[in-house]
Amino acid sequence: MLKAFIFDLDGVITDTADLHFKAWKKCAEKLGIDIDLSFNEQLKGVDRMGSLERILEYGGKANHFSIEEKVRLAEEKNDDYKELISKITSVDILPGIYPLLVRIIGGGFKIGLASASKNAPSILKSLGIDEFFNATADPNTIDKGKPAPDIFLQAASILHVQPSDCIGIEDANVGIEAIKKAGMFAVGIGDHLKEADYLVKSTKELTLDKLLKAWNKR
Ligand code: BG6
Ligand code: MG
C-alpha cells in the first residue's frame, strides 16, 4: 500500500543540477579540463568527492592530486556553489512540484528527501518547502552513495514505512538504480532514464493522479 513519496532534490525539486554544473565547470577549467553538459549527465546524483574524481579521470588527471588537494578543490567548488544557491527562492521550485507536494500531503501520504547533497536542507529552506518534508536522509551518515540504495532506505526508515510502500522520484540514472535496489517504485524525470518504472519528460507532468495511476498499474 502506497504510504510515502521520496524525492531527490537536484533536478527534481529545483534546477540546481545546472548550478552544480556551473561550479564544476569553473573548477575543471582551473585544472585545464573542459567538461560539457553531456559529460555532466554522469555527475548527476554523484556525491561531491565522487564527482571530482570523475572529472579528474575524464581529464586524464586521476593521480595528479593528493587527498588534501582534492579536499581543497572540492571545498572551493562548494564555496562557488553556495554563492550560486544563495539567490534561490520559492520561484526556483520546478513547475508542478509545489502543487504535487500539497496534493501528496492532502492525500495523507508522507514525504521524504533522499538527496546526495549536503546543501539540501538549506536549499529546501530557501525554497520555503522544508516543512512539507517529514524526513530528510543525511548523506553525511551514508556509507555508499547512489547507485547504492542506502539514502532511499534511510529516508523510508525515518518515515517508518516499508520501501515497498514508497515511490522514489529521480532525474539521474544512478538515482533510479538506487530506488530500484531499495525495492521502491521508480519515477524518472527526463527521457533518458530507461530503467524507471514510470517516466515523465518534465516535472510539469508530475501530478498525484498520474502517479497513483502508474502505481496501481505496477
Ligand atoms: C546531488 C547532485 O544531488 O548532490 C550532484 O546531483 C552533487 O551533482 C551531489 O554533486 C552532492 O552535492 P553537494 O551539495 O553535497 O556538493
Ligand atoms: Mg538529481
Coordinates of N, CA, C and O and ligand atoms in Angstrom, one line a residue, residues 8 10 20 24 43-48 51 77-78 81 115-119 146, ligand 1:
D8 N 14.3 13.0 -4.8 CA 15.6 13.5 -5.0 C 15.4 15.1 -5.0 O 14.3 15.5 -5.2
D10 N 18.1 17.8 -6.4 CA 18.7 18.5 -7.5 C 18.2 18.0 -8.8 O 18.4 16.8 -9.1
H20 N 25.2 23.2 -10.1 CA 26.3 22.2 -9.8 C 27.2 22.2 -11.0 O 28.5 22.3 -10.9
W24 N 31.2 23.1 -11.1 CA 32.2 22.1 -11.5 C 32.9 22.5 -12.7 O 34.1 22.3 -12.9
L43 N 27.6 13.2 -13.7 CA 27.8 13.7 -12.4 C 26.5 13.8 -11.6 O 26.5 13.9 -10.3
K44 N 25.4 13.7 -12.3 CA 24.1 13.8 -11.6 C 23.9 12.7 -10.5 O 24.0 11.5 -10.9
G45 N 23.6 13.1 -9.3 CA 23.3 12.1 -8.2 C 24.6 11.6 -7.6 O 24.5 11.0 -6.5
V46 N 25.8 12.0 -8.1 CA 27.0 11.5 -7.6 C 27.5 12.5 -6.5 O 27.4 13.7 -6.7
D47 N 28.0 12.0 -5.4 CA 28.4 12.9 -4.3 C 29.6 13.8 -4.7 O 30.2 13.6 -5.7
R48 N 29.9 14.8 -3.8 CA 30.9 15.8 -4.2 C 32.3 15.2 -4.5 O 32.8 15.5 -5.6
S51 N 32.2 13.2 -7.7 CA 32.1 14.0 -8.9 C 33.5 14.5 -9.3 O 33.9 14.5 -10.5
K77 N 34.9 24.3 -4.9 CA 33.7 24.1 -5.7 C 32.5 24.4 -4.9 O 31.6 25.1 -5.3
N78 N 32.5 23.9 -3.7 CA 31.3 24.1 -2.8 C 31.1 25.5 -2.5 O 30.0 26.0 -2.4
Y81 N 29.5 27.0 -5.4 CA 28.1 26.5 -5.5 C 27.2 27.2 -4.5 O 26.1 27.7 -4.8
S115 N 18.5 13.1 -1.0 CA 19.5 13.8 -1.8 C 20.9 13.5 -1.4 O 21.2 13.4 -0.2
A116 N 21.8 13.4 -2.3 CA 23.2 13.2 -2.0 C 23.9 14.5 -1.6 O 25.0 14.5 -1.1
S117 N 23.1 15.6 -1.7 CA 23.7 16.9 -1.4 C 23.7 17.3 0.0 O 22.6 17.3 0.7
K118 N 24.8 17.7 0.5 CA 25.0 18.2 1.9 C 24.4 19.6 2.0 O 24.2 20.1 3.1
N119 N 24.1 20.2 0.9 CA 23.4 21.5 0.9 C 21.9 21.4 0.9 O 21.2 22.4 0.9
K146 N 24.5 6.9 -4.1 CA 23.8 6.3 -5.2 C 24.8 5.8 -6.2 O 25.8 6.5 -6.4
Ligands
BG6_1 C1 23.5 15.5 -5.9 C2 23.8 16.2 -7.3 O1 22.1 15.7 -5.6 O2 24.3 16.1 -4.9 C3 25.3 16.1 -7.6 O3 23.0 15.6 -8.3 C4 26.1 16.7 -6.4 O4 25.5 16.8 -8.7 C5 25.7 15.9 -5.1 O5 27.5 16.5 -6.6 C6 26.4 16.4 -3.9 O6 26.1 17.8 -3.6 P1 26.8 18.7 -2.6 O7 25.9 19.9 -2.4 O8 26.9 17.9 -1.3 O9 28.1 19.0 -3.1

